[in-house]
């Protein structure tokens, strides 16, 4: 299992579409066997789903997230744990233990009024 977390300074970054880094955890037999930090290379919003797909993440833990990004993650088969805050390592430990609540559909409210989803991307 490969878990990605929107990341800044040890914490879960609160806005998925603006995250500049992901912390990626490789998990085997219920234990973290490798951790790395990857850059998003300036990509944002639903394009970040492609970044996660490229690093072969199958699960994402993040704070707020817009509907288009949720849709893109779903299309790529990436499981979503949204609306999470706090320490990234602690959240992943909870996920591995099965105690992290899954709140799919948690969206950034400012996206609700200004964006709509196209076939492949978000647009104004």
mmCIF file with all atom_site columns, N, CA, C and O in Angstrom, residues 16-18 43-52 65-73 76 111 115 117-118 120-123:
data_model
loop_
_atom_site.group_PDB
_atom_site.id
_atom_site.type_symbol
_atom_site.label_atom_id
_atom_site.label_alt_id
_atom_site.label_comp_id
_atom_site.label_asym_id
_atom_site.label_entity_id
_atom_site.label_seq_id
_atom_site.pdbx_PDB_ins_code
_atom_site.Cartn_x
_atom_site.Cartn_y
_atom_site.Cartn_z
_atom_site.occupancy
_atom_site.B_iso_or_equiv
_atom_site.pdbx_formal_charge
_atom_site.auth_seq_id
_atom_site.auth_comp_id
_atom_site.auth_asym_id
_atom_site.auth_atom_id
_atom_site.pdbx_PDB_model_num
ATOM 1   N N  . UNK A 1 16  ? -5.784  20.807 -0.499  1.00 0.00 ? 16  UNK A N  1
ATOM 2   C CA . UNK A 1 16  ? -5.193  19.870 -1.453  1.00 0.00 ? 16  UNK A CA 1
ATOM 3   C C  . UNK A 1 16  ? -4.707  20.557 -2.724  1.00 0.00 ? 16  UNK A C  1
ATOM 4   O O  . UNK A 1 16  ? -3.591  20.326 -3.180  1.00 0.00 ? 16  UNK A O  1
ATOM 5   N N  . UNK A 1 17  ? -5.515  21.405 -3.309  1.00 0.00 ? 17  UNK A N  1
ATOM 6   C CA . UNK A 1 17  ? -5.198  22.023 -4.595  1.00 0.00 ? 17  UNK A CA 1
ATOM 7   C C  . UNK A 1 17  ? -4.015  22.954 -4.587  1.00 0.00 ? 17  UNK A C  1
ATOM 8   O O  . UNK A 1 17  ? -3.504  23.321 -5.642  1.00 0.00 ? 17  UNK A O  1
ATOM 9   N N  . UNK A 1 18  ? -3.543  23.342 -3.402  1.00 0.00 ? 18  UNK A N  1
ATOM 10  C CA . UNK A 1 18  ? -2.407  24.255 -3.308  1.00 0.00 ? 18  UNK A CA 1
ATOM 11  C C  . UNK A 1 18  ? -1.193  23.604 -2.679  1.00 0.00 ? 18  UNK A C  1
ATOM 12  O O  . UNK A 1 18  ? -0.194  24.278 -2.431  1.00 0.00 ? 18  UNK A O  1
ATOM 13  N N  . UNK A 1 43  ? 2.169   22.002 -9.839  1.00 0.00 ? 43  UNK A N  1
ATOM 14  C CA . UNK A 1 43  ? 0.856   21.610 -10.334 1.00 0.00 ? 43  UNK A CA 1
ATOM 15  C C  . UNK A 1 43  ? -0.176  21.846 -9.237  1.00 0.00 ? 43  UNK A C  1
ATOM 16  O O  . UNK A 1 43  ? 0.140   21.851 -8.058  1.00 0.00 ? 43  UNK A O  1
ATOM 17  N N  . UNK A 1 44  ? -1.426  21.985 -9.621  1.00 0.00 ? 44  UNK A N  1
ATOM 18  C CA . UNK A 1 44  ? -2.461  22.240 -8.640  1.00 0.00 ? 44  UNK A CA 1
ATOM 19  C C  . UNK A 1 44  ? -3.781  21.603 -8.989  1.00 0.00 ? 44  UNK A C  1
ATOM 20  O O  . UNK A 1 44  ? -3.993  21.104 -10.093 1.00 0.00 ? 44  UNK A O  1
ATOM 21  N N  . UNK A 1 45  ? -4.673  21.618 -8.027  1.00 0.00 ? 45  UNK A N  1
ATOM 22  C CA . UNK A 1 45  ? -6.043  21.134 -8.135  1.00 0.00 ? 45  UNK A CA 1
ATOM 23  C C  . UNK A 1 45  ? -6.128  19.744 -8.749  1.00 0.00 ? 45  UNK A C  1
ATOM 24  O O  . UNK A 1 45  ? -5.413  18.846 -8.326  1.00 0.00 ? 45  UNK A O  1
ATOM 25  N N  . UNK A 1 46  ? -6.977  19.520 -9.714  1.00 0.00 ? 46  UNK A N  1
ATOM 26  C CA . UNK A 1 46  ? -7.198  18.160 -10.215 1.00 0.00 ? 46  UNK A CA 1
ATOM 27  C C  . UNK A 1 46  ? -5.961  17.583 -10.899 1.00 0.00 ? 46  UNK A C  1
ATOM 28  O O  . UNK A 1 46  ? -5.836  16.369 -11.024 1.00 0.00 ? 46  UNK A O  1
ATOM 29  N N  . UNK A 1 47  ? -4.998  18.419 -11.317 1.00 0.00 ? 47  UNK A N  1
ATOM 30  C CA . UNK A 1 47  ? -3.749  17.911 -11.894 1.00 0.00 ? 47  UNK A CA 1
ATOM 31  C C  . UNK A 1 47  ? -2.945  17.118 -10.877 1.00 0.00 ? 47  UNK A C  1
ATOM 32  O O  . UNK A 1 47  ? -2.139  16.264 -11.241 1.00 0.00 ? 47  UNK A O  1
ATOM 33  N N  . UNK A 1 48  ? -3.161  17.398 -9.599  1.00 0.00 ? 48  UNK A N  1
ATOM 34  C CA . UNK A 1 48  ? -2.430  16.686 -8.556  1.00 0.00 ? 48  UNK A CA 1
ATOM 35  C C  . UNK A 1 48  ? -2.796  15.208 -8.503  1.00 0.00 ? 48  UNK A C  1
ATOM 36  O O  . UNK A 1 48  ? -1.996  14.390 -8.062  1.00 0.00 ? 48  UNK A O  1
ATOM 37  N N  . UNK A 1 49  ? -3.975  14.859 -8.965  1.00 0.00 ? 49  UNK A N  1
ATOM 38  C CA . UNK A 1 49  ? -4.346  13.446 -9.033  1.00 0.00 ? 49  UNK A CA 1
ATOM 39  C C  . UNK A 1 49  ? -3.379  12.705 -9.956  1.00 0.00 ? 49  UNK A C  1
ATOM 40  O O  . UNK A 1 49  ? -3.001  11.564 -9.673  1.00 0.00 ? 49  UNK A O  1
ATOM 41  N N  . UNK A 1 50  ? -2.951  13.352 -11.022 1.00 0.00 ? 50  UNK A N  1
ATOM 42  C CA . UNK A 1 50  ? -1.967  12.758 -11.926 1.00 0.00 ? 50  UNK A CA 1
ATOM 43  C C  . UNK A 1 50  ? -0.623  12.559 -11.261 1.00 0.00 ? 50  UNK A C  1
ATOM 44  O O  . UNK A 1 50  ? 0.058   11.553 -11.488 1.00 0.00 ? 50  UNK A O  1
ATOM 45  N N  . UNK A 1 51  ? -0.225  13.516 -10.425 1.00 0.00 ? 51  UNK A N  1
ATOM 46  C CA . UNK A 1 51  ? 1.023   13.383 -9.665  1.00 0.00 ? 51  UNK A CA 1
ATOM 47  C C  . UNK A 1 51  ? 0.943   12.148 -8.773  1.00 0.00 ? 51  UNK A C  1
ATOM 48  O O  . UNK A 1 51  ? 1.877   11.336 -8.732  1.00 0.00 ? 51  UNK A O  1
ATOM 49  N N  . UNK A 1 52  ? -0.181  11.991 -8.088  1.00 0.00 ? 52  UNK A N  1
ATOM 50  C CA . UNK A 1 52  ? -0.351  10.840 -7.200  1.00 0.00 ? 52  UNK A CA 1
ATOM 51  C C  . UNK A 1 52  ? -0.388  9.531  -7.978  1.00 0.00 ? 52  UNK A C  1
ATOM 52  O O  . UNK A 1 52  ? 0.159   8.518  -7.540  1.00 0.00 ? 52  UNK A O  1
ATOM 53  N N  . UNK A 1 65  ? -10.668 19.634 -0.008  1.00 0.00 ? 65  UNK A N  1
ATOM 54  C CA . UNK A 1 65  ? -10.427 19.253 -1.402  1.00 0.00 ? 65  UNK A CA 1
ATOM 55  C C  . UNK A 1 65  ? -11.674 19.584 -2.224  1.00 0.00 ? 65  UNK A C  1
ATOM 56  O O  . UNK A 1 65  ? -12.797 19.397 -1.753  1.00 0.00 ? 65  UNK A O  1
ATOM 57  N N  . UNK A 1 66  ? -11.471 20.081 -3.420  1.00 0.00 ? 66  UNK A N  1
ATOM 58  C CA . UNK A 1 66  ? -12.577 20.441 -4.294  1.00 0.00 ? 66  UNK A CA 1
ATOM 59  C C  . UNK A 1 66  ? -13.170 19.247 -5.018  1.00 0.00 ? 66  UNK A C  1
ATOM 60  O O  . UNK A 1 66  ? -12.560 18.185 -5.144  1.00 0.00 ? 66  UNK A O  1
ATOM 61  N N  . UNK A 1 67  ? -14.363 19.436 -5.514  1.00 0.00 ? 67  UNK A N  1
ATOM 62  C CA . UNK A 1 67  ? -15.103 18.369 -6.177  1.00 0.00 ? 67  UNK A CA 1
ATOM 63  C C  . UNK A 1 67  ? -14.425 17.817 -7.410  1.00 0.00 ? 67  UNK A C  1
ATOM 64  O O  . UNK A 1 67  ? -14.483 16.614 -7.683  1.00 0.00 ? 67  UNK A O  1
ATOM 65  N N  . UNK A 1 68  ? -13.781 18.676 -8.204  1.00 0.00 ? 68  UNK A N  1
ATOM 66  C CA . UNK A 1 68  ? -13.109 18.193 -9.414  1.00 0.00 ? 68  UNK A CA 1
ATOM 67  C C  . UNK A 1 68  ? -11.941 17.280 -9.062  1.00 0.00 ? 68  UNK A C  1
ATOM 68  O O  . UNK A 1 68  ? -11.723 16.270 -9.728  1.00 0.00 ? 68  UNK A O  1
ATOM 69  N N  . UNK A 1 69  ? -11.203 17.640 -8.029  1.00 0.00 ? 69  UNK A N  1
ATOM 70  C CA . UNK A 1 69  ? -10.081 16.799 -7.602  1.00 0.00 ? 69  UNK A CA 1
ATOM 71  C C  . UNK A 1 69  ? -10.593 15.477 -7.052  1.00 0.00 ? 69  UNK A C  1
ATOM 72  O O  . UNK A 1 69  ? -10.007 14.424 -7.315  1.00 0.00 ? 69  UNK A O  1
ATOM 73  N N  . UNK A 1 70  ? -11.693 15.507 -6.317  1.00 0.00 ? 70  UNK A N  1
ATOM 74  C CA . UNK A 1 70  ? -12.291 14.263 -5.813  1.00 0.00 ? 70  UNK A CA 1
ATOM 75  C C  . UNK A 1 70  ? -12.659 13.366 -6.981  1.00 0.00 ? 70  UNK A C  1
ATOM 76  O O  . UNK A 1 70  ? -12.377 12.163 -6.981  1.00 0.00 ? 70  UNK A O  1
ATOM 77  N N  . UNK A 1 71  ? -13.260 13.945 -7.996  1.00 0.00 ? 71  UNK A N  1
ATOM 78  C CA . UNK A 1 71  ? -13.657 13.193 -9.185  1.00 0.00 ? 71  UNK A CA 1
ATOM 79  C C  . UNK A 1 71  ? -12.439 12.596 -9.894  1.00 0.00 ? 71  UNK A C  1
ATOM 80  O O  . UNK A 1 71  ? -12.447 11.433 -10.312 1.00 0.00 ? 71  UNK A O  1
ATOM 81  N N  . UNK A 1 72  ? -11.363 13.390 -10.021 1.00 0.00 ? 72  UNK A N  1
ATOM 82  C CA . UNK A 1 72  ? -10.151 12.914 -10.686 1.00 0.00 ? 72  UNK A CA 1
ATOM 83  C C  . UNK A 1 72  ? -9.522  11.762 -9.902  1.00 0.00 ? 72  UNK A C  1
ATOM 84  O O  . UNK A 1 72  ? -9.086  10.771 -10.491 1.00 0.00 ? 72  UNK A O  1
ATOM 85  N N  . UNK A 1 73  ? -9.480  11.880 -8.579  1.00 0.00 ? 73  UNK A N  1
ATOM 86  C CA . UNK A 1 73  ? -8.932  10.804 -7.745  1.00 0.00 ? 73  UNK A CA 1
ATOM 87  C C  . UNK A 1 73  ? -9.760  9.537  -7.886  1.00 0.00 ? 73  UNK A C  1
ATOM 88  O O  . UNK A 1 73  ? -9.216  8.436  -8.006  1.00 0.00 ? 73  UNK A O  1
ATOM 89  N N  . UNK A 1 76  ? -9.070  7.655  -10.986 1.00 0.00 ? 76  UNK A N  1
ATOM 90  C CA . UNK A 1 76  ? -7.774  6.976  -10.962 1.00 0.00 ? 76  UNK A CA 1
ATOM 91  C C  . UNK A 1 76  ? -7.723  5.855  -9.922  1.00 0.00 ? 76  UNK A C  1
ATOM 92  O O  . UNK A 1 76  ? -6.687  5.222  -9.750  1.00 0.00 ? 76  UNK A O  1
ATOM 93  N N  . UNK A 1 111 ? -14.673 26.489 -3.685  1.00 0.00 ? 111 UNK A N  1
ATOM 94  C CA . UNK A 1 111 ? -14.772 25.883 -5.014  1.00 0.00 ? 111 UNK A CA 1
ATOM 95  C C  . UNK A 1 111 ? -16.227 25.668 -5.424  1.00 0.00 ? 111 UNK A C  1
ATOM 96  O O  . UNK A 1 111 ? -16.536 25.632 -6.600  1.00 0.00 ? 111 UNK A O  1
ATOM 97  N N  . UNK A 1 115 ? -16.278 26.874 -9.459  1.00 0.00 ? 115 UNK A N  1
ATOM 98  C CA . UNK A 1 115 ? -15.748 25.872 -10.378 1.00 0.00 ? 115 UNK A CA 1
ATOM 99  C C  . UNK A 1 115 ? -16.843 24.897 -10.778 1.00 0.00 ? 115 UNK A C  1
ATOM 100 O O  . UNK A 1 115 ? -17.777 24.657 -10.054 1.00 0.00 ? 115 UNK A O  1
ATOM 101 N N  . UNK A 1 117 ? -16.871 20.965 -12.992 1.00 0.00 ? 117 UNK A N  1
ATOM 102 C CA . UNK A 1 117 ? -15.997 19.957 -13.574 1.00 0.00 ? 117 UNK A CA 1
ATOM 103 C C  . UNK A 1 117 ? -16.281 19.778 -15.056 1.00 0.00 ? 117 UNK A C  1
ATOM 104 O O  . UNK A 1 117 ? -17.431 19.677 -15.460 1.00 0.00 ? 117 UNK A O  1
ATOM 105 N N  . UNK A 1 118 ? -15.205 19.744 -15.813 1.00 0.00 ? 118 UNK A N  1
ATOM 106 C CA . UNK A 1 118 ? -15.287 19.384 -17.214 1.00 0.00 ? 118 UNK A CA 1
ATOM 107 C C  . UNK A 1 118 ? -14.968 17.907 -17.324 1.00 0.00 ? 118 UNK A C  1
ATOM 108 O O  . UNK A 1 118 ? -14.906 17.210 -16.331 1.00 0.00 ? 118 UNK A O  1
ATOM 109 N N  . UNK A 1 120 ? -12.073 16.531 -18.289 1.00 0.00 ? 120 UNK A N  1
ATOM 110 C CA . UNK A 1 120 ? -10.721 16.186 -17.857 1.00 0.00 ? 120 UNK A CA 1
ATOM 111 C C  . UNK A 1 120 ? -10.128 17.161 -16.842 1.00 0.00 ? 120 UNK A C  1
ATOM 112 O O  . UNK A 1 120 ? -9.065  16.914 -16.325 1.00 0.00 ? 120 UNK A O  1
ATOM 113 N N  . UNK A 1 121 ? -10.793 18.274 -16.560 1.00 0.00 ? 121 UNK A N  1
ATOM 114 C CA . UNK A 1 121 ? -10.176 19.258 -15.678 1.00 0.00 ? 121 UNK A CA 1
ATOM 115 C C  . UNK A 1 121 ? -11.228 20.193 -15.097 1.00 0.00 ? 121 UNK A C  1
ATOM 116 O O  . UNK A 1 121 ? -12.359 20.224 -15.539 1.00 0.00 ? 121 UNK A O  1
ATOM 117 N N  . UNK A 1 122 ? -10.789 20.955 -14.110 1.00 0.00 ? 122 UNK A N  1
ATOM 118 C CA . UNK A 1 122 ? -11.671 21.977 -13.553 1.00 0.00 ? 122 UNK A CA 1
ATOM 119 C C  . UNK A 1 122 ? -11.519 23.260 -14.365 1.00 0.00 ? 122 UNK A C  1
ATOM 120 O O  . UNK A 1 122 ? -10.456 23.563 -14.873 1.00 0.00 ? 122 UNK A O  1
ATOM 121 N N  . UNK A 1 123 ? -12.589 23.988 -14.454 1.00 0.00 ? 123 UNK A N  1
ATOM 122 C CA . UNK A 1 123 ? -12.529 25.275 -15.136 1.00 0.00 ? 123 UNK A CA 1
ATOM 123 C C  . UNK A 1 123 ? -13.431 26.266 -14.410 1.00 0.00 ? 123 UNK A C  1
ATOM 124 O O  . UNK A 1 123 ? -14.287 25.877 -13.648 1.00 0.00 ? 123 UNK A O  1
#
